[in-house]
GROMACS .gro file of C-alpha atoms in nm:
model
  380
    1MET     CA    1   2.438  -3.913   1.863
    2ASP     CA    2   2.595  -3.700   1.601
    3LEU     CA    3   2.552  -3.335   1.719
    4SER     CA    4   2.761  -3.174   1.441
    5TYR     CA    5   2.598  -2.915   1.211
    6SER     CA    6   2.511  -3.007   0.865
    7ASP     CA    7   2.672  -2.818   0.580
    8GLU     CA    8   2.373  -2.580   0.545
    9GLN     CA    9   2.359  -2.510   0.918
   10LYS     CA   10   2.745  -2.429   0.907
   11GLN     CA   11   2.659  -2.173   0.631
   12ILE     CA   12   2.377  -2.020   0.842
   13LYS     CA   13   2.626  -2.002   1.131
   14GLU     CA   14   2.905  -1.842   0.922
   15GLY     CA   15   2.677  -1.604   0.786
   16VAL     CA   16   2.520  -1.474   1.084
   17GLU     CA   17   2.842  -1.442   1.285
   18ARG     CA   18   2.973  -1.258   0.993
   19PHE     CA   19   2.664  -1.009   0.999
   20VAL     CA   20   2.727  -0.964   1.382
   21ARG     CA   21   3.098  -0.916   1.333
   22GLU     CA   22   3.067  -0.663   1.053
   23GLN     CA   23   2.729  -0.479   1.142
   24TYR     CA   24   2.701  -0.484   1.515
   25ALA     CA   25   3.013  -0.338   1.677
   26PHE     CA   26   2.921  -0.220   1.994
   27GLU     CA   27   2.934   0.158   1.927
   28THR     CA   28   2.715   0.084   1.623
   29ARG     CA   29   2.467  -0.098   1.850
   30ARG     CA   30   2.460   0.200   2.098
   31LYS     CA   31   2.360   0.419   1.803
   32ILE     CA   32   2.098   0.189   1.699
   33ALA     CA   33   1.967   0.160   2.032
   34ALA     CA   34   1.937   0.537   2.053
   35THR     CA   35   1.695   0.580   1.773
   36ASP     CA   36   1.337   0.604   1.804
   37ARG     CA   37   1.263   0.273   1.646
   38GLY     CA   38   1.544   0.117   1.834
   39TRP     CA   39   1.627  -0.110   1.533
   40LEU     CA   40   1.721  -0.056   1.165
   41PRO     CA   41   1.480  -0.120   0.889
   42GLU     CA   42   1.775  -0.209   0.663
   43ASN     CA   43   1.897  -0.478   0.876
   44TRP     CA   44   1.543  -0.639   0.898
   45ALA     CA   45   1.557  -0.612   0.514
   46LYS     CA   46   1.881  -0.800   0.524
   47PHE     CA   47   1.723  -1.067   0.760
   48ALA     CA   48   1.450  -1.117   0.500
   49GLU     CA   49   1.705  -1.130   0.196
   50LEU     CA   50   1.930  -1.380   0.373
   51GLY     CA   51   1.616  -1.610   0.435
   52TRP     CA   52   1.653  -1.590   0.826
   53LEU     CA   53   1.283  -1.478   0.840
   54GLY     CA   54   1.156  -1.796   0.691
   55MET     CA   55   1.436  -2.041   0.773
   56SER     CA   56   1.251  -2.213   1.047
   57PHE     CA   57   0.918  -2.250   0.892
   58SER     CA   58   0.789  -2.546   0.664
   59GLU     CA   59   0.816  -2.524   0.305
   60ALA     CA   60   0.429  -2.580   0.298
   61ASP     CA   61   0.411  -2.233   0.491
   62GLY     CA   62   0.656  -2.061   0.261
   63GLY     CA   63   0.967  -2.119   0.456
   64PHE     CA   64   1.287  -2.316   0.403
   65GLY     CA   65   1.221  -2.615   0.615
   66GLY     CA   66   1.443  -2.542   0.904
   67GLY     CA   67   1.367  -2.572   1.273
   68MET     CA   68   1.455  -2.504   1.627
   69VAL     CA   69   1.833  -2.596   1.557
   70GLU     CA   70   1.840  -2.329   1.295
   71THR     CA   71   1.668  -2.082   1.524
   72ALA     CA   72   1.903  -2.150   1.798
   73ILE     CA   73   2.203  -2.083   1.564
   74LEU     CA   74   2.067  -1.724   1.479
   75MET     CA   75   1.975  -1.656   1.826
   76GLU     CA   76   2.321  -1.768   1.980
   77ALA     CA   77   2.486  -1.525   1.731
   78PHE     CA   78   2.243  -1.243   1.805
   79GLY     CA   79   2.328  -1.292   2.158
   80THR     CA   80   2.690  -1.217   2.097
   81GLY     CA   81   2.620  -0.901   1.927
   82LEU     CA   82   2.306  -0.807   2.151
   83VAL     CA   83   2.120  -0.766   1.816
   84LEU     CA   84   1.809  -0.538   1.867
   85GLU     CA   85   1.592  -0.628   1.575
   86PRO     CA   86   1.266  -0.800   1.691
   87TYR     CA   87   1.329  -1.125   1.574
   88LEU     CA   88   1.201  -1.317   1.881
   89PRO     CA   89   0.850  -1.128   1.900
   90THR     CA   90   0.806  -1.136   1.535
   91VAL     CA   91   0.934  -1.462   1.412
   92VAL     CA   92   0.974  -1.700   1.681
   93MET     CA   93   0.643  -1.588   1.884
   94GLY     CA   94   0.425  -1.418   1.627
   95GLY     CA   95   0.524  -1.663   1.331
   96GLY     CA   96   0.527  -1.951   1.573
   97LEU     CA   97   0.152  -1.880   1.652
   98LEU     CA   98   0.049  -1.879   1.285
   99ALA     CA   99   0.263  -2.177   1.186
  100ALA     CA  100   0.092  -2.392   1.476
  101GLY     CA  101  -0.253  -2.257   1.472
  102GLY     CA  102  -0.314  -2.026   1.185
  103SER     CA  103  -0.564  -2.084   0.906
  104ALA     CA  104  -0.467  -2.106   0.551
  105ALA     CA  105  -0.595  -1.759   0.506
  106GLN     CA  106  -0.412  -1.621   0.787
  107LYS     CA  107  -0.073  -1.770   0.680
  108GLU     CA  108  -0.138  -1.640   0.336
  109ALA     CA  109  -0.218  -1.284   0.466
  110LEU     CA  110   0.040  -1.270   0.750
  111LEU     CA  111   0.287  -1.529   0.755
  112ALA     CA  112   0.402  -1.490   0.405
  113PRO     CA  113   0.449  -1.130   0.413
  114MET     CA  114   0.639  -1.146   0.735
  115ILE     CA  115   0.877  -1.428   0.577
  116GLY     CA  116   0.932  -1.143   0.301
  117GLY     CA  117   1.022  -0.893   0.567
  118GLU     CA  118   0.703  -0.665   0.499
  119LYS     CA  119   0.524  -0.733   0.844
  120GLN     CA  120   0.623  -0.739   1.197
  121PHE     CA  121   0.433  -0.884   1.514
  122ALA     CA  122   0.394  -0.850   1.854
  123VAL     CA  123   0.229  -1.095   2.105
  124ALA     CA  124   0.051  -0.976   2.409
  125TYR     CA  125  -0.031  -1.231   2.667
  126ALA     CA  126   0.102  -1.084   3.008
  127GLU     CA  127  -0.108  -0.891   3.247
  128LYS     CA  128  -0.020  -0.696   3.571
  129GLN     CA  129  -0.204  -0.955   3.782
  130SER     CA  130  -0.097  -1.269   3.607
  131ARG     CA  131   0.271  -1.302   3.714
  132TYR     CA  132   0.367  -1.609   3.501
  133ASN     CA  133   0.036  -1.779   3.490
  134LEU     CA  134  -0.075  -1.772   3.126
  135ALA     CA  135  -0.411  -1.880   3.221
  136ASP     CA  136  -0.464  -1.572   3.433
  137VAL     CA  137  -0.638  -1.356   3.147
  138ALA     CA  138  -0.853  -1.074   3.258
  139VAL     CA  139  -0.884  -0.918   2.907
  140THR     CA  140  -1.229  -1.021   2.764
  141ALA     CA  141  -1.348  -1.094   2.429
  142LYS     CA  142  -1.713  -1.062   2.424
  143LYS     CA  143  -1.927  -1.178   2.136
  144SER     CA  144  -2.026  -0.871   1.910
  145GLY     CA  145  -2.250  -0.964   1.587
  146ASN     CA  146  -2.032  -1.223   1.390
  147GLY     CA  147  -1.708  -1.148   1.586
  148TYR     CA  148  -1.579  -1.015   1.908
  149ALA     CA  149  -1.506  -0.697   2.114
  150LEU     CA  150  -1.187  -0.704   2.304
  151SER     CA  151  -1.140  -0.510   2.618
  152GLY     CA  152  -0.853  -0.492   2.884
  153HIS     CA  153  -0.493  -0.426   2.939
  154LYS     CA  154  -0.171  -0.605   2.838
  155GLY     CA  155   0.183  -0.522   2.966
  156VAL     CA  156   0.533  -0.525   2.848
  157VAL     CA  157   0.424  -0.611   2.485
  158TYR     CA  158   0.748  -0.633   2.313
  159ASN     CA  159   0.762  -0.474   1.937
  160ALA     CA  160   0.415  -0.328   1.985
  161ALA     CA  161   0.526  -0.002   1.860
  162SER     CA  162   0.649  -0.156   1.536
  163ALA     CA  163   0.407  -0.442   1.492
  164ASP     CA  164   0.170  -0.449   1.191
  165THR     CA  165  -0.030  -0.716   1.390
  166ILE     CA  166  -0.076  -0.809   1.752
  167PHE     CA  167  -0.170  -1.138   1.856
  168VAL     CA  168  -0.378  -1.102   2.202
  169THR     CA  169  -0.489  -1.370   2.445
  170ALA     CA  170  -0.865  -1.301   2.557
  171ARG     CA  171  -1.083  -1.463   2.792
  172THR     CA  172  -1.397  -1.598   2.583
  173SER     CA  173  -1.546  -1.796   2.851
  174GLY     CA  174  -1.484  -1.936   3.213
  175GLY     CA  175  -1.331  -1.777   3.519
  176GLN     CA  176  -1.025  -1.548   3.510
  177ARG     CA  177  -0.771  -1.825   3.602
  178ASP     CA  178  -0.956  -2.114   3.412
  179GLU     CA  179  -0.714  -2.299   3.164
  180LYS     CA  180  -1.019  -2.349   2.929
  181GLY     CA  181  -1.172  -2.020   2.780
  182VAL     CA  182  -0.856  -1.846   2.649
  183THR     CA  183  -0.845  -1.752   2.276
  184VAL     CA  184  -0.575  -1.615   2.075
  185PHE     CA  185  -0.686  -1.322   1.832
  186ALA     CA  186  -0.470  -1.162   1.563
  187VAL     CA  187  -0.574  -0.792   1.573
  188ASP     CA  188  -0.449  -0.509   1.339
  189ALA     CA  189  -0.217  -0.293   1.546
  190LYS     CA  190  -0.386   0.018   1.428
  191ALA     CA  191  -0.731  -0.083   1.504
  192LYS     CA  192  -0.983   0.181   1.663
  193GLY     CA  193  -0.965   0.118   2.040
  194ILE     CA  194  -0.605   0.034   2.066
  195THR     CA  195  -0.384   0.278   2.270
  196ARG     CA  196  -0.013   0.229   2.376
  197ARG     CA  197   0.225   0.370   2.610
  198ASP     CA  198   0.582   0.279   2.460
  199TYR     CA  199   0.899   0.275   2.647
  200PRO     CA  200   1.255   0.142   2.620
  201THR     CA  201   1.343  -0.136   2.848
  202GLN     CA  202   1.658  -0.186   3.069
  203ASP     CA  203   1.830  -0.383   2.803
  204ALA     CA  204   1.749  -0.126   2.511
  205LEU     CA  205   1.453  -0.301   2.357
  206ARG     CA  206   1.116  -0.157   2.300
  207ALA     CA  207   0.789  -0.270   2.473
  208SER     CA  208   0.452  -0.096   2.543
  209GLU     CA  209   0.157  -0.105   2.770
  210VAL     CA  210  -0.131  -0.187   2.545
  211THR     CA  211  -0.499  -0.115   2.620
  212PHE     CA  212  -0.800  -0.250   2.438
  213ASP     CA  213  -1.124  -0.074   2.465
  214ASN     CA  214  -1.382  -0.262   2.260
  215VAL     CA  215  -1.148  -0.336   1.975
  216SER     CA  216  -1.330  -0.521   1.713
  217ALA     CA  217  -1.204  -0.854   1.579
  218GLY     CA  218  -1.396  -1.078   1.328
  219ALA     CA  219  -1.433  -1.440   1.378
  220ASP     CA  220  -1.160  -1.484   1.114
  221ALA     CA  221  -0.903  -1.318   1.369
  222VAL     CA  222  -0.930  -1.633   1.598
  223VAL     CA  223  -0.602  -1.810   1.581
  224GLY     CA  224  -0.646  -2.193   1.643
  225GLN     CA  225  -0.960  -2.266   1.836
  226VAL     CA  226  -1.194  -2.069   2.032
  227ASP     CA  227  -1.159  -2.139   2.407
  228ASN     CA  228  -0.865  -2.353   2.345
  229GLY     CA  229  -0.577  -2.098   2.299
  230LEU     CA  230  -0.366  -2.161   2.614
  231ALA     CA  231  -0.211  -2.482   2.475
  232LEU     CA  232  -0.111  -2.315   2.156
  233LEU     CA  233   0.032  -2.018   2.342
  234GLU     CA  234   0.227  -2.247   2.587
  235GLY     CA  235   0.384  -2.445   2.289
  236VAL     CA  236   0.497  -2.140   2.132
  237LEU     CA  237   0.636  -1.974   2.435
  238ASP     CA  238   0.858  -2.293   2.520
  239ARG     CA  239   0.999  -2.251   2.199
  240ALA     CA  240   1.066  -1.879   2.264
  241ILE     CA  241   1.223  -2.002   2.604
  242VAL     CA  242   1.476  -2.225   2.395
  243ALA     CA  243   1.545  -1.945   2.152
  244LEU     CA  244   1.604  -1.705   2.445
  245CYS     CA  245   1.839  -1.952   2.603
  246ALA     CA  246   2.053  -1.981   2.298
  247GLU     CA  247   2.055  -1.592   2.291
  248ALA     CA  248   2.188  -1.603   2.657
  249VAL     CA  249   2.447  -1.870   2.555
  250GLY     CA  250   2.584  -1.606   2.312
  251CYS     CA  251   2.569  -1.344   2.560
  252MET     CA  252   2.774  -1.555   2.822
  253ASP     CA  253   3.029  -1.643   2.546
  254ALA     CA  254   3.081  -1.274   2.466
  255LEU     CA  255   3.116  -1.195   2.814
  256ASN     CA  256   3.374  -1.450   2.897
  257LYS     CA  257   3.581  -1.356   2.602
  258GLN     CA  258   3.574  -0.982   2.695
  259THR     CA  259   3.641  -1.046   3.072
  260LEU     CA  260   3.928  -1.289   2.981
  261GLU     CA  261   4.081  -1.029   2.765
  262TYR     CA  262   4.064  -0.762   3.035
  263ILE     CA  263   4.208  -0.946   3.319
  264LYS     CA  264   4.508  -1.022   3.093
  265THR     CA  265   4.589  -0.660   3.024
  266ARG     CA  266   4.475  -0.504   3.363
  267LYS     CA  267   4.773  -0.470   3.583
  268GLN     CA  268   4.779  -0.433   3.959
  269PHE     CA  269   5.100  -0.460   4.181
  270GLY     CA  270   5.280  -0.434   3.846
  271VAL     CA  271   5.131  -0.777   3.714
  272PRO     CA  272   4.820  -0.855   3.503
  273ILE     CA  273   4.546  -0.932   3.746
  274GLY     CA  274   4.482  -1.275   3.542
  275LYS     CA  275   4.797  -1.397   3.733
  276PHE     CA  276   4.599  -1.401   4.063
  277GLN     CA  277   4.487  -1.746   4.125
  278VAL     CA  278   4.151  -1.635   4.254
  279LEU     CA  279   4.062  -1.469   3.924
  280GLN     CA  280   4.174  -1.782   3.712
  281HIS     CA  281   3.933  -2.001   3.923
  282ARG     CA  282   3.667  -1.744   3.873
  283MET     CA  283   3.709  -1.755   3.498
  284VAL     CA  284   3.716  -2.135   3.501
  285ASP     CA  285   3.378  -2.118   3.697
  286CYS     CA  286   3.235  -1.876   3.446
  287PHE     CA  287   3.343  -2.108   3.157
  288THR     CA  288   3.184  -2.400   3.329
  289ASN     CA  289   2.854  -2.220   3.393
  290ALA     CA  290   2.831  -2.113   3.014
  291GLN     CA  291   2.908  -2.463   2.903
  292GLU     CA  292   2.642  -2.608   3.130
  293ALA     CA  293   2.404  -2.341   2.991
  294ARG     CA  294   2.500  -2.449   2.635
  295SER     CA  295   2.439  -2.813   2.718
  296MET     CA  296   2.097  -2.773   2.857
  297THR     CA  297   2.011  -2.542   2.569
  298LEU     CA  298   2.115  -2.805   2.322
  299MET     CA  299   1.911  -3.068   2.498
  300ALA     CA  300   1.604  -2.837   2.497
  301THR     CA  301   1.656  -2.760   2.119
  302LEU     CA  302   1.643  -3.140   2.049
  303LYS     CA  303   1.338  -3.214   2.269
  304ILE     CA  304   1.124  -2.891   2.200
  305ASP     CA  305   0.956  -3.082   1.890
  306ASP     CA  306   0.882  -3.391   2.086
  307PRO     CA  307   0.506  -3.513   2.047
  308ASP     CA  308   0.486  -3.575   2.428
  309ALA     CA  309   0.406  -3.214   2.565
  310THR     CA  310   0.539  -3.307   2.905
  311VAL     CA  311   0.885  -3.376   2.756
  312ARG     CA  312   0.874  -3.047   2.575
  313LYS     CA  313   0.771  -2.851   2.887
  314LYS     CA  314   1.044  -3.015   3.116
  315ALA     CA  315   1.310  -2.951   2.848
  316ALA     CA  316   1.223  -2.592   2.802
  317SER     CA  317   1.186  -2.537   3.214
  318GLY     CA  318   1.501  -2.724   3.270
  319ALA     CA  319   1.705  -2.503   3.021
  320LYS     CA  320   1.558  -2.182   3.162
  321VAL     CA  321   1.657  -2.266   3.520
  322GLN     CA  322   2.010  -2.332   3.431
  323ILE     CA  323   2.027  -2.018   3.194
  324GLY     CA  324   1.908  -1.811   3.481
  325LYS     CA  325   2.153  -1.971   3.723
  326SER     CA  326   2.452  -1.943   3.466
  327GLY     CA  327   2.368  -1.604   3.352
  328LYS     CA  328   2.345  -1.441   3.681
  329PHE     CA  329   2.680  -1.613   3.777
  330VAL     CA  330   2.860  -1.503   3.463
  331GLY     CA  331   2.715  -1.154   3.447
  332GLN     CA  332   2.781  -1.063   3.795
  333SER     CA  333   3.139  -1.202   3.784
  334ALA     CA  334   3.230  -1.016   3.477
  335VAL     CA  335   3.111  -0.707   3.653
  336GLN     CA  336   3.302  -0.764   3.942
  337MET     CA  337   3.613  -0.859   3.765
  338HIS     CA  338   3.599  -0.510   3.554
  339GLY     CA  339   3.550  -0.337   3.877
  340GLY     CA  340   3.333  -0.003   3.882
  341MET     CA  341   3.364   0.042   3.514
  342GLY     CA  342   3.185  -0.290   3.463
  343VAL     CA  343   2.849  -0.107   3.536
  344THR     CA  344   2.928   0.198   3.313
  345ASP     CA  345   2.693   0.259   2.997
  346GLU     CA  346   3.016   0.305   2.792
  347LEU     CA  347   3.140  -0.056   2.851
  348ALA     CA  348   2.971  -0.340   2.656
  349VAL     CA  349   2.983  -0.557   2.986
  350SER     CA  350   2.705  -0.362   3.134
  351HIS     CA  351   2.496  -0.422   2.845
  352TYR     CA  352   2.538  -0.799   2.830
  353PHE     CA  353   2.479  -0.810   3.219
  354LYS     CA  354   2.162  -0.614   3.172
  355ARG     CA  355   2.033  -0.851   2.885
  356LEU     CA  356   2.115  -1.141   3.100
  357THR     CA  357   1.929  -1.013   3.393
  358MET     CA  358   1.622  -0.935   3.180
  359ILE     CA  359   1.654  -1.298   3.025
  360ASP     CA  360   1.626  -1.430   3.371
  361THR     CA  361   1.293  -1.305   3.424
  362LEU     CA  362   1.145  -1.323   3.077
  363PHE     CA  363   0.898  -1.579   3.031
  364GLY     CA  364   0.921  -1.702   3.385
  365SER     CA  365   1.205  -1.684   3.651
  366GLN     CA  366   1.424  -1.963   3.782
  367GLN     CA  367   1.182  -2.018   4.057
  368HIS     CA  368   0.876  -2.024   3.844
  369HIS     CA  369   1.054  -2.296   3.598
  370LEU     CA  370   1.196  -2.507   3.899
  371THR     CA  371   0.840  -2.535   4.046
  372ARG     CA  372   0.702  -2.615   3.703
  373TYR     CA  373   0.958  -2.867   3.627
  374GLY     CA  374   0.897  -3.036   3.961
  375ASN     CA  375   0.520  -3.024   3.932
  376LEU     CA  376   0.568  -3.194   3.569
  377SER     CA  377   0.784  -3.480   3.707
  378MET     CA  378   0.548  -3.550   3.993
  379ALA     CA  379   0.272  -3.583   3.739
  380ALA     CA  380   0.466  -3.806   3.518
   0.00000   0.00000   0.00000
């Protein structure tokens, strides 16, 4: 199998790496993170100008006909620079929901302006009691006239403060943990009845606790089918997992590079500490873990569009388990080899470590996905 990039993919890779190199120096990133918004509108406009926001969508949806490989190229480079712009919640998750289940009218009203850089999204699916069970939905959507009234609370909603539209899962029928009865709605982020508590996360992103109090949503706000939104959400989050894994690979590569440079220059007992065999062995282990993570991410990238949902789910979960394992090893090793300064805010290493730690828990921990993988294997 030829795994080399096409000429177009090479151009994308070169372009995004140049952007990160020129626009996302560590000190620049710290200044961006300190702003109220937490990302720069001019960077988002550049994403749109360069076609990155529409790159992975079909031409029929107004995109440029790319796919998961192109998304992974972008996300890996974003990982090397710890890019803060909300590409994952807006493009991969929100845009993914519209591409997979949106009506023609929804795509015209929401997806097209998102590709143009004019709209951003958030996806509200997590609840305080649900852990990683996507079917555990207590937010309700009760029939109200020709539409629905949404009530309940969603937690850790990334990019809700900047979003124009929030995609929210709500229960339209069945019990709280039933797989059938979950529906996805596209709700105006400024709709009456929505309240937010915004906060920065440990890795300098922005998230919110969002409460819905009889928020009105018309029948045309339903994305996909009523009562059958769980499969739609699962498919989109599996793609988000692969994108996240690609970002983690970029983080690990950057950490390994910075750590290697440090042990070559930091001296102890009159010699660079990189001369010590134990640290040489540790760097080899870090490199091996990063390559294992890269291989699993590549495998998942190639299998994520498999028509067999079980193949897709196993690929995503397998990659997430390896990313969690490798990210923990590489991150902790980098901090340890840098000594006490490895956890200071002034050093980039601590920020990569925080991001890898958060990636390990986002969309499901190692244990969750190991269990999921095992259950899928036994059911096959």
